Coordinates of C-alpha atoms and ligand atoms in Angstrom, one line a residue:
Chain A
M144 CA -33.8 -44.9 -47.1
D145 CA -30.9 -43.7 -49.2
N146 CA -32.8 -42.1 -51.9
P147 CA -32.6 -38.4 -52.7
I148 CA -35.2 -36.1 -51.3
I149 CA -35.8 -32.9 -53.3
L150 CA -35.3 -29.6 -51.5
K151 CA -35.6 -26.0 -52.7
I152 CA -32.7 -23.7 -52.2
S153 CA -34.0 -21.2 -49.6
A154 CA -31.1 -18.8 -49.9
I155 CA -27.7 -18.4 -51.5
T156 CA -24.9 -16.3 -49.8
Q157 CA -21.5 -15.4 -51.1
E158 CA -18.8 -16.3 -48.6
N159 CA -15.8 -15.1 -50.6
P160 CA -15.1 -14.4 -54.3
H161 CA -15.0 -18.1 -55.0
V162 CA -17.4 -19.7 -52.5
K163 CA -21.2 -19.7 -52.2
T164 CA -23.3 -21.2 -49.5
F165 CA -26.5 -22.9 -50.5
W166 CA -29.1 -22.9 -47.8
F167 CA -32.0 -25.3 -47.2
D168 CA -34.8 -25.1 -44.7
Y169 CA -34.7 -28.6 -43.6
E170 CA -33.9 -30.5 -40.4
L171 CA -31.2 -33.0 -41.2
P172 CA -30.0 -33.2 -38.4
S173 CA -26.2 -33.6 -38.7
K174 CA -23.1 -33.8 -36.6
P175 CA -20.0 -31.7 -37.5
G176 CA -17.7 -33.4 -40.1
Q177 CA -20.6 -35.3 -41.7
F178 CA -21.5 -34.9 -45.4
V179 CA -24.5 -35.2 -47.7
M180 CA -24.6 -36.5 -51.2
L181 CA -25.8 -33.5 -53.3
W182 CA -27.6 -34.3 -56.5
L183 CA -28.0 -31.8 -59.3
P184 CA -30.7 -33.6 -61.3
G185 CA -29.5 -34.6 -64.7
V186 CA -25.9 -33.6 -64.1
D187 CA -24.1 -35.4 -61.2
Q188 CA -24.1 -36.1 -57.5
K189 CA -21.2 -35.5 -55.2
P190 CA -20.4 -35.7 -51.5
I191 CA -20.4 -32.2 -49.9
S192 CA -19.5 -31.6 -46.3
I193 CA -22.0 -29.7 -44.2
A194 CA -20.8 -26.2 -43.3
Y195 CA -23.7 -24.9 -41.3
D196 CA -26.5 -26.7 -39.5
T197 CA -28.7 -24.7 -37.1
G198 CA -31.1 -27.5 -36.5
E199 CA -33.8 -25.8 -38.6
C200 CA -31.8 -25.2 -41.7
F201 CA -28.4 -26.3 -43.1
G202 CA -25.9 -24.7 -45.5
L203 CA -23.4 -26.2 -48.0
S204 CA -20.4 -24.0 -48.8
I205 CA -19.2 -24.8 -52.3
F206 CA -16.1 -23.8 -54.3
A207 CA -16.8 -23.7 -58.1
V208 CA -14.1 -26.2 -59.1
G209 CA -15.6 -28.7 -61.5
P210 CA -18.4 -29.0 -64.0
M211 CA -21.1 -29.8 -61.4
T212 CA -20.1 -27.0 -59.0
Q213 CA -19.9 -24.5 -61.9
Q214 CA -23.5 -25.4 -62.9
L215 CA -24.6 -25.2 -59.2
F216 CA -23.3 -21.6 -59.2
A217 CA -25.9 -20.7 -61.9
L218 CA -28.8 -21.8 -59.7
K219 CA -31.2 -19.4 -58.0
R220 CA -33.2 -19.4 -54.8
G221 CA -36.2 -21.8 -55.2
D222 CA -34.3 -24.1 -57.6
K223 CA -34.4 -27.8 -56.6
L224 CA -31.6 -30.1 -55.5
G225 CA -31.5 -33.6 -54.2
I226 CA -30.0 -34.6 -50.9
T227 CA -29.2 -37.9 -49.3
G228 CA -27.5 -38.4 -45.9
P229 CA -26.1 -37.1 -43.7
Y230 CA -23.4 -39.7 -43.8
G231 CA -20.1 -40.5 -42.1
N232 CA -18.3 -40.5 -38.8
P233 CA -18.2 -36.9 -37.3
F234 CA -15.7 -35.0 -35.2
S235 CA -16.0 -35.4 -31.4
V236 CA -17.8 -32.6 -29.5
R237 CA -16.0 -32.8 -26.1
E238 CA -16.3 -30.8 -22.9
N239 CA -13.4 -29.2 -21.1
T240 CA -11.0 -29.8 -24.0
R241 CA -8.6 -27.3 -25.7
Y242 CA -9.4 -27.6 -29.4
I243 CA -7.0 -26.6 -32.1
M244 CA -8.6 -26.6 -35.5
V245 CA -6.5 -26.6 -38.7
A246 CA -8.6 -25.7 -41.7
G247 CA -7.6 -25.4 -45.3
G248 CA -10.0 -24.6 -48.2
Y249 CA -13.6 -25.7 -47.6
G250 CA -12.4 -27.6 -44.5
A251 CA -13.2 -24.4 -42.6
G252 CA -16.9 -25.3 -43.1
P253 CA -17.1 -28.5 -41.0
L254 CA -14.6 -27.1 -38.5
G255 CA -16.7 -23.9 -38.3
L256 CA -19.7 -26.0 -37.5
L257 CA -17.7 -28.0 -34.9
T258 CA -16.6 -24.7 -33.3
E259 CA -20.2 -23.6 -33.1
R260 CA -21.3 -26.9 -31.5
L261 CA -18.8 -26.4 -28.7
A262 CA -20.9 -23.5 -27.2
G263 CA -21.3 -24.1 -23.5
K264 CA -18.8 -26.9 -23.4
Q265 CA -16.0 -25.0 -21.7
S266 CA -13.8 -25.9 -24.6
P267 CA -11.7 -23.0 -26.0
V268 CA -10.8 -23.1 -29.6
D269 CA -7.7 -22.0 -31.5
F270 CA -8.9 -21.8 -35.1
C271 CA -6.1 -21.9 -37.6
V272 CA -7.2 -21.2 -41.1
G273 CA -5.0 -21.1 -44.1
A274 CA -5.3 -20.3 -47.8
R275 CA -3.1 -19.4 -50.7
S276 CA -4.1 -15.8 -50.6
R277 CA -6.5 -13.6 -48.6
D278 CA -9.4 -13.7 -51.1
L279 CA -9.5 -17.5 -50.7
L280 CA -9.8 -17.4 -46.9
L281 CA -13.1 -18.9 -45.6
F282 CA -15.1 -18.2 -42.5
E283 CA -12.6 -16.0 -40.7
E284 CA -15.3 -13.5 -39.7
R285 CA -17.8 -16.3 -38.8
I286 CA -15.3 -17.7 -36.3
E287 CA -14.1 -14.3 -35.0
K288 CA -17.6 -13.7 -33.7
I289 CA -17.5 -16.7 -31.4
P290 CA -16.3 -15.6 -28.0
Y291 CA -14.4 -18.8 -27.0
A292 CA -12.5 -19.0 -30.3
T293 CA -9.3 -17.3 -31.4
V294 CA -8.6 -17.1 -35.1
H295 CA -5.1 -17.5 -36.5
V296 CA -4.7 -16.7 -40.2
S297 CA -2.0 -17.7 -42.6
T298 CA -1.7 -17.2 -46.3
N299 CA 1.0 -18.6 -48.6
D300 CA 1.6 -15.2 -50.2
G301 CA 1.5 -13.3 -47.0
S302 CA -1.5 -11.2 -48.1
K303 CA -3.0 -11.7 -44.7
G304 CA -1.8 -13.0 -41.3
H305 CA 1.2 -15.3 -41.1
K306 CA 3.1 -15.8 -44.3
G307 CA 3.6 -19.5 -45.0
Y308 CA 1.7 -22.7 -44.1
V309 CA -1.1 -23.0 -41.5
T310 CA 0.7 -26.0 -40.0
E311 CA 3.5 -23.6 -38.9
I312 CA 0.9 -21.9 -36.7
L313 CA 0.0 -25.3 -35.3
E314 CA 3.6 -26.2 -34.6
K315 CA 4.0 -22.9 -32.7
L316 CA 0.9 -23.5 -30.6
L317 CA 2.0 -27.0 -29.8
S318 CA 5.6 -26.1 -29.0
D319 CA 4.5 -23.2 -26.8
K320 CA 2.4 -25.8 -24.9
Y321 CA 5.2 -28.4 -24.9
P322 CA 8.4 -26.4 -25.0
S323 CA 10.8 -29.3 -24.5
P324 CA 10.7 -33.1 -24.6
P325 CA 9.5 -35.4 -23.3
F326 CA 6.3 -34.5 -25.1
G327 CA 3.0 -35.7 -23.8
D328 CA -0.1 -34.5 -22.0
T329 CA 1.6 -32.5 -19.3
D330 CA -1.3 -30.2 -18.8
T331 CA -3.5 -31.6 -16.2
T332 CA -6.3 -29.1 -16.6
Q333 CA -7.2 -29.4 -20.3
K334 CA -6.4 -32.0 -22.9
I335 CA -5.7 -30.9 -26.4
L336 CA -7.6 -32.2 -29.4
V337 CA -6.4 -31.2 -32.8
C338 CA -9.1 -31.4 -35.6
T339 CA -8.2 -30.9 -39.2
C340 CA -9.9 -30.8 -42.6
G341 CA -8.5 -29.6 -45.8
P342 CA -6.0 -30.6 -48.5
E343 CA -4.4 -34.0 -47.8
M344 CA -0.8 -32.8 -47.7
M345 CA -1.8 -30.2 -45.1
E346 CA -3.6 -32.9 -43.1
K347 CA -0.6 -35.2 -43.4
A348 CA 1.6 -32.5 -41.9
V349 CA -0.9 -32.0 -39.1
L350 CA -0.9 -35.7 -38.4
N351 CA 2.9 -35.8 -38.3
L352 CA 3.0 -32.9 -35.8
C353 CA 0.4 -34.4 -33.6
T354 CA 2.3 -37.7 -33.6
K355 CA 5.5 -35.8 -32.8
Y356 CA 4.0 -33.9 -29.9
N357 CA 1.8 -36.8 -28.9
V358 CA -1.5 -35.0 -28.9
D359 CA -4.9 -36.4 -29.9
C360 CA -6.0 -35.6 -33.3
Q361 CA -9.0 -36.2 -35.6
I362 CA -8.6 -36.0 -39.4
S363 CA -11.2 -35.8 -42.1
V364 CA -10.0 -38.0 -44.9
E365 CA -11.6 -37.5 -48.3
R366 CA -11.8 -40.2 -50.9
Y367 CA -13.7 -40.6 -54.2
M368 CA -17.2 -41.7 -53.4
K369 CA -19.9 -43.2 -55.5
C370 CA -22.5 -44.3 -52.9
G371 CA -21.7 -42.8 -49.5
F372 CA -23.2 -45.8 -47.7
N373 CA -20.6 -48.6 -47.5
I374 CA -21.5 -50.5 -50.7
C375 CA -19.4 -49.5 -53.7
G376 CA -16.0 -49.9 -52.0
Q377 CA -14.6 -47.0 -54.0
C378 CA -13.5 -45.1 -50.9
C379 CA -11.7 -48.0 -49.1
V380 CA -8.1 -47.2 -48.0
D381 CA -5.0 -49.3 -48.1
P382 CA -4.1 -51.4 -46.3
L383 CA -7.0 -51.5 -43.9
G384 CA -9.7 -51.8 -46.6
I385 CA -12.1 -49.7 -44.5
P386 CA -14.5 -47.3 -46.3
M387 CA -14.0 -43.6 -45.6
C388 CA -17.7 -42.8 -46.3
S389 CA -18.8 -44.7 -43.2
V390 CA -15.8 -45.5 -40.9
G391 CA -14.6 -42.0 -41.9
P392 CA -14.4 -39.3 -43.1
V393 CA -13.2 -38.4 -39.6
I394 CA -10.7 -40.8 -38.2
D395 CA -8.3 -40.6 -35.2
R396 CA -4.6 -40.3 -35.2
E397 CA -3.9 -44.0 -34.6
T398 CA -6.1 -45.1 -37.6
A399 CA -4.6 -42.4 -39.8
N400 CA -1.1 -43.6 -39.0
K401 CA -2.1 -47.1 -40.1
I402 CA -3.4 -45.8 -43.5
T403 CA -0.2 -46.1 -45.6
E404 CA -1.8 -44.4 -48.6
F405 CA -2.6 -41.3 -46.6
G406 CA -0.6 -38.4 -48.0
L407 CA 0.8 -40.6 -50.8
Y408 CA -2.0 -41.6 -53.2
H409 CA -5.8 -42.0 -53.6
R410 CA -8.0 -43.8 -56.1
D411 CA -9.8 -42.2 -59.0
K412 CA -13.3 -43.0 -60.4
A413 CA -12.0 -46.1 -62.1
G414 CA -10.1 -47.3 -58.9
R415 CA -6.6 -46.5 -60.3
K416 CA -4.1 -45.1 -57.8
V417 CA -3.3 -41.5 -58.2
E418 CA -0.3 -40.0 -56.4
Y419 CA -0.4 -36.7 -54.7
Chain B
M235 CA -20.5 -77.6 -40.2
L236 CA -20.4 -75.1 -43.0
H237 CA -17.3 -76.3 -44.7
T238 CA -18.0 -76.5 -48.4
S239 CA -16.0 -78.0 -51.3
F240 CA -16.7 -76.2 -54.6
L241 CA -15.1 -77.7 -57.7
S242 CA -12.7 -79.3 -55.2
I243 CA -11.7 -75.9 -53.8
P244 CA -12.2 -75.8 -50.0
F245 CA -14.3 -72.9 -48.6
H246 CA -14.4 -72.3 -44.8
N247 CA -18.1 -71.4 -45.3
P248 CA -20.3 -71.1 -48.4
L249 CA -20.6 -67.3 -48.3
V250 CA -18.8 -65.4 -51.0
L251 CA -18.7 -61.7 -51.5
A252 CA -20.7 -60.9 -54.7
S253 CA -18.9 -58.9 -57.4
G254 CA -19.2 -55.1 -57.2
I255 CA -19.9 -54.8 -53.5
L256 CA -16.8 -53.3 -51.6
G257 CA -14.3 -55.5 -53.5
V258 CA -12.5 -53.0 -55.6
S259 CA -9.1 -53.3 -54.0
A260 CA -7.1 -56.1 -52.4
A261 CA -7.5 -54.3 -49.0
S262 CA -11.2 -54.1 -49.3
M263 CA -11.5 -57.8 -50.1
N264 CA -9.2 -58.7 -47.2
H265 CA -11.4 -56.6 -45.0
V266 CA -14.4 -58.7 -46.1
V267 CA -12.6 -61.9 -45.3
D268 CA -11.7 -60.6 -41.9
N269 CA -15.5 -60.1 -41.5
G270 CA -16.2 -63.7 -42.0
A271 CA -16.7 -64.3 -45.8
G272 CA -15.7 -67.8 -47.0
G273 CA -14.4 -66.3 -50.3
V274 CA -14.5 -63.1 -52.3
T275 CA -15.3 -62.0 -55.8
V276 CA -13.4 -59.0 -57.2
K277 CA -15.4 -56.2 -58.8
S278 CA -15.5 -57.1 -62.5
L279 CA -12.4 -56.2 -64.5
S280 CA -12.2 -55.2 -68.1
K281 CA -9.5 -54.8 -70.7
E282 CA -9.2 -51.0 -70.2
P283 CA -9.9 -48.9 -67.2
R284 CA -13.5 -47.5 -66.9
T285 CA -14.8 -44.6 -64.9
G286 CA -18.4 -45.9 -65.0
H287 CA -21.6 -43.8 -65.1
A288 CA -22.0 -40.4 -63.6
N289 CA -23.7 -40.3 -60.2
P290 CA -26.3 -41.0 -58.8
T291 CA -25.2 -44.6 -59.4
M292 CA -26.9 -46.1 -56.4
I293 CA -30.0 -45.8 -54.3
A294 CA -31.4 -48.0 -51.6
S295 CA -34.6 -48.6 -49.7
D296 CA -35.8 -51.0 -47.1
T297 CA -36.7 -53.5 -49.8
H298 CA -34.1 -53.1 -52.5
M299 CA -31.1 -51.4 -53.9
L300 CA -30.9 -50.0 -57.4
N301 CA -27.5 -49.4 -59.1
A302 CA -26.1 -48.4 -62.4
V303 CA -22.4 -48.1 -61.5
G304 CA -21.5 -48.8 -65.1
L305 CA -18.8 -51.4 -64.5
S306 CA -16.2 -48.9 -63.3
N307 CA -12.8 -50.7 -62.7
P308 CA -9.1 -49.9 -62.9
G309 CA -8.6 -52.3 -65.9
I310 CA -7.1 -55.8 -65.9
D311 CA -3.5 -54.7 -65.8
H312 CA -3.9 -52.7 -62.6
G313 CA -6.4 -55.3 -61.3
L314 CA -3.8 -58.1 -61.5
G315 CA -1.7 -56.4 -58.8
E316 CA -4.7 -56.1 -56.5
L317 CA -5.5 -59.8 -57.0
R318 CA -1.9 -60.8 -56.1
M319 CA -1.9 -58.5 -53.1
F320 CA -5.1 -60.1 -51.8
K321 CA -3.5 -63.5 -51.9
Q322 CA -0.4 -62.4 -50.1
R323 CA -2.6 -61.6 -47.1
S324 CA -5.2 -64.3 -47.4
T325 CA -5.7 -68.0 -48.1
A326 CA -9.5 -67.5 -48.8
P327 CA -10.6 -68.6 -52.3
L328 CA -10.6 -65.7 -54.8
I329 CA -13.1 -65.5 -57.7
G330 CA -11.8 -63.3 -60.5
S331 CA -14.7 -61.6 -62.3
I332 CA -14.3 -60.2 -65.8
F333 CA -16.4 -58.7 -68.5
A334 CA -15.9 -57.7 -72.1
S335 CA -17.7 -56.3 -75.2
T336 CA -16.9 -59.2 -77.5
P337 CA -16.1 -63.0 -77.2
E338 CA -12.6 -62.3 -78.4
E339 CA -12.1 -59.6 -75.8
F340 CA -13.4 -62.0 -73.2
A341 CA -10.6 -64.4 -74.2
D342 CA -8.0 -61.7 -74.0
V343 CA -9.0 -60.6 -70.5
A344 CA -9.4 -64.3 -69.4
K345 CA -5.9 -65.0 -70.5
K346 CA -4.5 -62.1 -68.5
I347 CA -6.4 -62.8 -65.4
S348 CA -5.4 -66.4 -65.5
T349 CA -1.8 -65.3 -64.6
A350 CA -3.2 -64.0 -61.3
P351 CA -3.7 -66.4 -58.3
I352 CA -7.4 -66.7 -58.8
D353 CA -9.2 -69.9 -57.9
I354 CA -12.3 -69.5 -60.1
L355 CA -12.9 -67.3 -63.2
E356 CA -16.3 -65.7 -63.3
L357 CA -17.6 -64.3 -66.6
D358 CA -20.0 -61.4 -66.1
I359 CA -22.2 -61.5 -69.2
S360 CA -25.3 -60.2 -67.4
C361 CA -24.8 -56.6 -66.2
P362 CA -28.1 -54.9 -67.0
N363 CA -26.9 -51.3 -67.0
V364 CA -24.5 -51.0 -69.8
S365 CA -26.7 -51.9 -72.8
T366 CA -26.5 -48.4 -74.3
E367 CA -22.8 -49.1 -74.8
F368 CA -22.6 -52.8 -75.2
G369 CA -26.1 -53.8 -76.6
E370 CA -28.2 -56.4 -74.9
P371 CA -26.4 -58.5 -72.4
F372 CA -24.8 -61.7 -73.8
A373 CA -26.7 -63.5 -71.0
Y374 CA -29.9 -63.5 -73.2
S375 CA -28.3 -65.3 -76.1
P376 CA -27.5 -69.0 -76.2
H377 CA -25.2 -68.4 -79.1
A378 CA -23.2 -65.8 -77.3
I379 CA -22.9 -67.9 -74.2
L380 CA -21.7 -70.8 -76.2
T381 CA -19.1 -68.8 -78.1
I382 CA -17.8 -66.9 -75.0
I383 CA -17.3 -70.1 -73.0
K384 CA -15.6 -71.9 -75.8
K385 CA -13.2 -69.0 -76.5
V386 CA -12.4 -68.6 -72.8
K387 CA -12.0 -72.3 -72.2
A388 CA -9.4 -72.4 -74.9
V389 CA -7.1 -69.9 -73.2
T390 CA -7.4 -70.8 -69.5
D391 CA -7.0 -73.7 -67.1
K392 CA -9.0 -72.0 -64.4
P393 CA -12.5 -73.4 -63.7
I394 CA -15.1 -71.0 -65.1
S395 CA -18.4 -69.9 -63.7
I396 CA -20.8 -68.0 -66.0
K397 CA -23.0 -65.3 -64.4
L398 CA -26.5 -65.4 -65.7
S399 CA -29.3 -62.8 -65.7
P400 CA -32.7 -63.2 -64.0
N401 CA -34.1 -61.1 -66.9
A402 CA -33.7 -64.1 -69.2
W403 CA -37.1 -66.0 -69.0
N404 CA -35.3 -69.2 -70.0
I405 CA -32.4 -69.0 -67.5
A406 CA -32.4 -72.8 -66.9
A407 CA -32.1 -73.6 -70.6
L408 CA -29.3 -71.1 -70.9
A409 CA -27.5 -72.7 -68.0
R410 CA -27.7 -76.0 -69.8
V411 CA -26.2 -74.4 -72.9
A412 CA -23.4 -73.1 -70.7
E413 CA -22.8 -76.6 -69.2
Q414 CA -22.7 -78.2 -72.6
A415 CA -20.2 -75.5 -73.8
G416 CA -17.9 -76.5 -70.9
A417 CA -18.7 -74.1 -68.1
D418 CA -17.6 -75.6 -64.7
A419 CA -20.2 -73.7 -62.7
I420 CA -23.1 -71.2 -62.8
T421 CA -23.4 -67.9 -60.9
A422 CA -27.1 -67.0 -60.6
V423 CA -28.1 -64.3 -60.6
N424 CA -27.0 -60.8 -61.5
T425 CA -29.4 -57.9 -60.8
V426 CA -32.8 -57.6 -62.5
S427 CA -33.5 -54.5 -64.6
G428 CA -35.3 -51.7 -62.9
M429 CA -35.6 -47.9 -62.5
Q430 CA -36.8 -45.2 -60.3
I431 CA -38.4 -41.9 -61.1
N432 CA -38.2 -39.0 -58.6
V433 CA -41.6 -37.3 -58.8
Q434 CA -40.4 -33.8 -57.6
A435 CA -37.5 -33.8 -60.0
R436 CA -39.6 -35.4 -62.8
M437 CA -36.8 -37.6 -63.9
P438 CA -35.1 -41.0 -63.3
V439 CA -32.9 -40.8 -60.2
L440 CA -30.1 -42.9 -61.7
H441 CA -28.0 -40.9 -64.1
N442 CA -28.1 -43.9 -66.4
K443 CA -31.9 -43.8 -66.1
Y444 CA -32.2 -47.5 -65.5
G445 CA -30.1 -50.0 -63.5
G446 CA -30.2 -53.3 -61.6
V447 CA -32.3 -54.2 -58.6
S448 CA -30.7 -56.2 -55.9
G449 CA -31.3 -56.9 -52.2
P450 CA -34.3 -58.5 -50.4
A451 CA -36.7 -57.8 -53.3
L452 CA -34.5 -59.9 -55.6
F453 CA -34.4 -62.9 -53.3
P454 CA -37.6 -64.8 -54.4
I455 CA -36.7 -64.2 -58.0
A456 CA -33.1 -65.5 -57.5
L457 CA -34.3 -68.4 -55.5
K458 CA -36.6 -69.6 -58.4
C459 CA -33.8 -69.2 -60.9
V460 CA -31.5 -71.3 -58.7
Y461 CA -34.2 -73.9 -58.2
D462 CA -34.8 -74.2 -62.0
I463 CA -31.1 -74.2 -62.9
Y464 CA -30.4 -77.0 -60.3
A465 CA -33.0 -79.1 -62.0
A466 CA -31.5 -78.5 -65.4
V467 CA -27.7 -78.9 -64.9
N468 CA -25.2 -81.0 -63.0
I469 CA -22.6 -78.3 -62.5
P470 CA -22.5 -76.5 -59.1
I471 CA -24.2 -73.1 -58.5
I472 CA -23.1 -69.9 -56.8
A473 CA -26.5 -68.6 -55.7
T474 CA -26.7 -64.9 -55.5
G475 CA -29.5 -62.4 -55.1
G476 CA -31.0 -60.8 -52.0
V477 CA -29.5 -63.2 -49.5
T478 CA -29.6 -61.3 -46.2
T479 CA -30.1 -63.9 -43.5
G480 CA -29.0 -67.4 -42.5
E481 CA -32.5 -68.6 -43.4
D482 CA -32.1 -67.1 -46.9
A483 CA -28.8 -68.8 -47.4
L484 CA -30.1 -72.2 -46.3
A485 CA -33.1 -71.8 -48.6
M486 CA -30.7 -71.2 -51.5
I487 CA -28.9 -74.4 -50.6
M488 CA -32.1 -76.3 -50.4
A489 CA -32.9 -75.0 -53.9
G490 CA -29.6 -76.5 -55.0
A491 CA -26.8 -74.0 -54.4
T492 CA -23.3 -74.9 -53.4
L493 CA -21.9 -71.4 -52.7
V494 CA -24.0 -68.4 -51.7
G495 CA -23.2 -64.9 -53.0
V496 CA -23.8 -62.0 -50.6
G497 CA -23.7 -58.4 -51.8
S498 CA -26.4 -55.9 -50.9
A499 CA -26.9 -57.5 -47.5
V500 CA -23.8 -55.5 -46.6
Y501 CA -26.0 -52.4 -46.9
Y502 CA -28.8 -53.9 -44.7
R503 CA -26.6 -55.4 -42.0
G504 CA -23.1 -53.9 -42.3
T505 CA -19.8 -55.5 -43.3
G506 CA -20.2 -57.9 -40.4
V507 CA -23.1 -59.5 -42.2
F508 CA -21.0 -62.5 -43.2
Q509 CA -20.3 -63.5 -39.6
K510 CA -24.0 -62.9 -38.7
I511 CA -25.3 -65.2 -41.5
V512 CA -22.8 -67.9 -40.5
V513 CA -24.0 -67.8 -36.9
E514 CA -27.7 -67.9 -38.0
M515 CA -27.0 -70.8 -40.4
Q516 CA -25.3 -72.8 -37.6
Q517 CA -28.2 -72.0 -35.2
I518 CA -30.9 -73.2 -37.7
M519 CA -28.9 -76.3 -38.6
Q520 CA -28.6 -77.1 -34.9
D521 CA -32.3 -76.6 -34.3
E522 CA -33.2 -78.7 -37.4
G523 CA -30.7 -81.4 -36.8
I524 CA -28.8 -80.7 -40.0
A525 CA -25.2 -81.9 -39.8
S526 CA -23.8 -80.7 -43.1
L527 CA -24.9 -78.6 -46.1
D528 CA -24.4 -81.6 -48.4
E529 CA -27.3 -83.2 -46.5
I530 CA -29.8 -80.5 -47.6
R531 CA -28.5 -79.5 -51.0
G532 CA -31.4 -79.5 -53.4
V533 CA -33.7 -81.1 -50.8
A534 CA -36.5 -78.8 -51.8
H535 CA -36.8 -80.6 -55.1
A536 CA -37.9 -83.9 -53.4
S537 CA -41.2 -82.5 -52.4
Ligands
FMN258 C1 -23.4 -51.7 -56.5 C2 -23.4 -53.0 -57.2 C3 -22.4 -53.2 -58.1 C4 -22.3 -54.4 -58.8 N1 -21.3 -54.7 -59.7 C5 -21.2 -55.9 -60.3 C6 -20.1 -56.2 -61.2 O1 -19.2 -55.4 -61.4 N2 -20.1 -57.4 -61.7 C7 -21.0 -58.4 -61.5 O2 -20.9 -59.5 -62.0 N3 -22.1 -58.1 -60.7 C8 -22.2 -56.9 -60.1 N4 -23.3 -56.6 -59.2 C9 -24.3 -57.7 -59.0 C10 -24.0 -58.5 -57.7 O3 -22.8 -59.2 -57.8 C11 -25.1 -59.5 -57.4 O4 -25.2 -60.4 -58.5 C12 -26.4 -58.8 -57.3 O5 -26.3 -57.6 -56.6 C13 -27.5 -59.6 -56.5 O6 -27.0 -60.0 -55.2 P1 -27.3 -59.1 -53.9 O7 -28.8 -59.0 -53.8 O8 -26.8 -60.0 -52.8 O9 -26.6 -57.9 -54.0 C14 -23.3 -55.4 -58.6 C15 -24.3 -55.2 -57.6 C16 -24.4 -54.0 -56.9 C17 -25.4 -53.7 -55.9
FES259 S1 -18.5 -44.3 -51.2 FE1 -19.3 -46.3 -51.6 S2 -18.4 -47.5 -50.1 FE2 -17.8 -45.5 -49.6

């Protein structure tokens, strides 16, 4: 049944000056990287990635960017929202794997959830989180509390951590691991898996680095969605024609490298190509 | 066994992707052909780009889907490129679907789309979820059907199929009007009008309030429409509405269909549904000793 169920907001928490998390006491249950369609009755409905899911309750961390999210920010505890889902292909939860997460913007939500789900898996995490400036950073403290995770911060303006792009931290981590060619999985103890979610140009840079260093990588690709369940075709990518709401949003390096539009253009509500 | 000739166009099998499901870009249509469709219909194109209605535009249950997408599309000028690109990668027949707000505009868009390598031109005059903007669908009016077909015929050499609405009580009589006006085929049916109200939210779920019902619940309604149309006209029918299994597809052919449109079944059985229906049809035909689809077309009228 892909029909909204109505849930009451059980709590609202402020994550940073621009982001609020809306909590619902409801067992989804979801896997990290999946999303729900969030319906604000009478206004609109949009795909929102799941930032927290404890099993008993889940949280959606939202930036106030458009008309719908701005109206969401006016809501209070007890107000009703509609949910369908969860949808989509998730990130892999692997044992004995060295994870490097590269998060930009709200991408820190699903990657934060992924990091939490790695508890007890003997999989250490390097969590690279980037933002334009320190007030836009998300979930730095949430990840710092996790014993098997190391947080690496970058800001474009240098107000916190490394000054520059988060992908520069990734390249440093990878080149420390693989100091000279030939690249490849030379470490016999733990295989690396890079997981990324955030602005597409950042993700594209991550993909290119992972291809260069020949490490596994999973990328969350965002496309405009109307349905979320493989019908409208709005989220299909060139030239494969596969829908990102169901085959994605999380795809592997090989698939991402076959999507020629990745990092170049996406389609708008009407289906017109829009360049990045 | 399933090879079908429709208006002398060869189809590997009679299953065609219905307009508005997945087929918004060349790549998405190619993907559906890779999954076993005999042909594809592009999401209906209009003169100008349209963003469609706000979400929710679609909901689904075990028995039906309800949508009010609002005919979003990139516009005919952009669409032409996608149609050409589809044909660069595929030899499967391509049905170009268009819609417009006036008969004159239908002719304008028809003229443009005829420059693309489409095999059939489908006129969508039956979308039930844009009446606030366009007024009642043309599919309810014999006069509108006649005018649109005449105007389109005058500007194109492509065979045209007119897509009718199950909301019209006299669909068979309207199909006859279309045949007399020069239509080469009938596509039956589009979605039937419907709505859903969420009790906790105390309002309709679709942003547009009402929309079109498709999927299994539409099947018996569509089957009756096809049955009645077959009895009324001599032009071939693209039977669409709720077809989900091989048995459904064969029932449509026994009612008189030549091609069978498949849309919402993609929701119920995945994009691989085309291949699944093909296998089921072959199995039933084998069990029943049916050698070709021509043998059973319209056979249900004999009883
Ligand atoms: C999401 C959705 C979008 C549709 N968009 C169009 C459209 O643009 N043009 C059109 O002629 N029919 C459109 N239809 C109607 C279908 O082509 C088809 O006639 C109808 O859904 C019944 O078939 P089905 O039960 O196999 O889906 C749409 C249907 C759905 C479910
Ligand atoms: S959002 Fe509709 S097919 Fe992906």
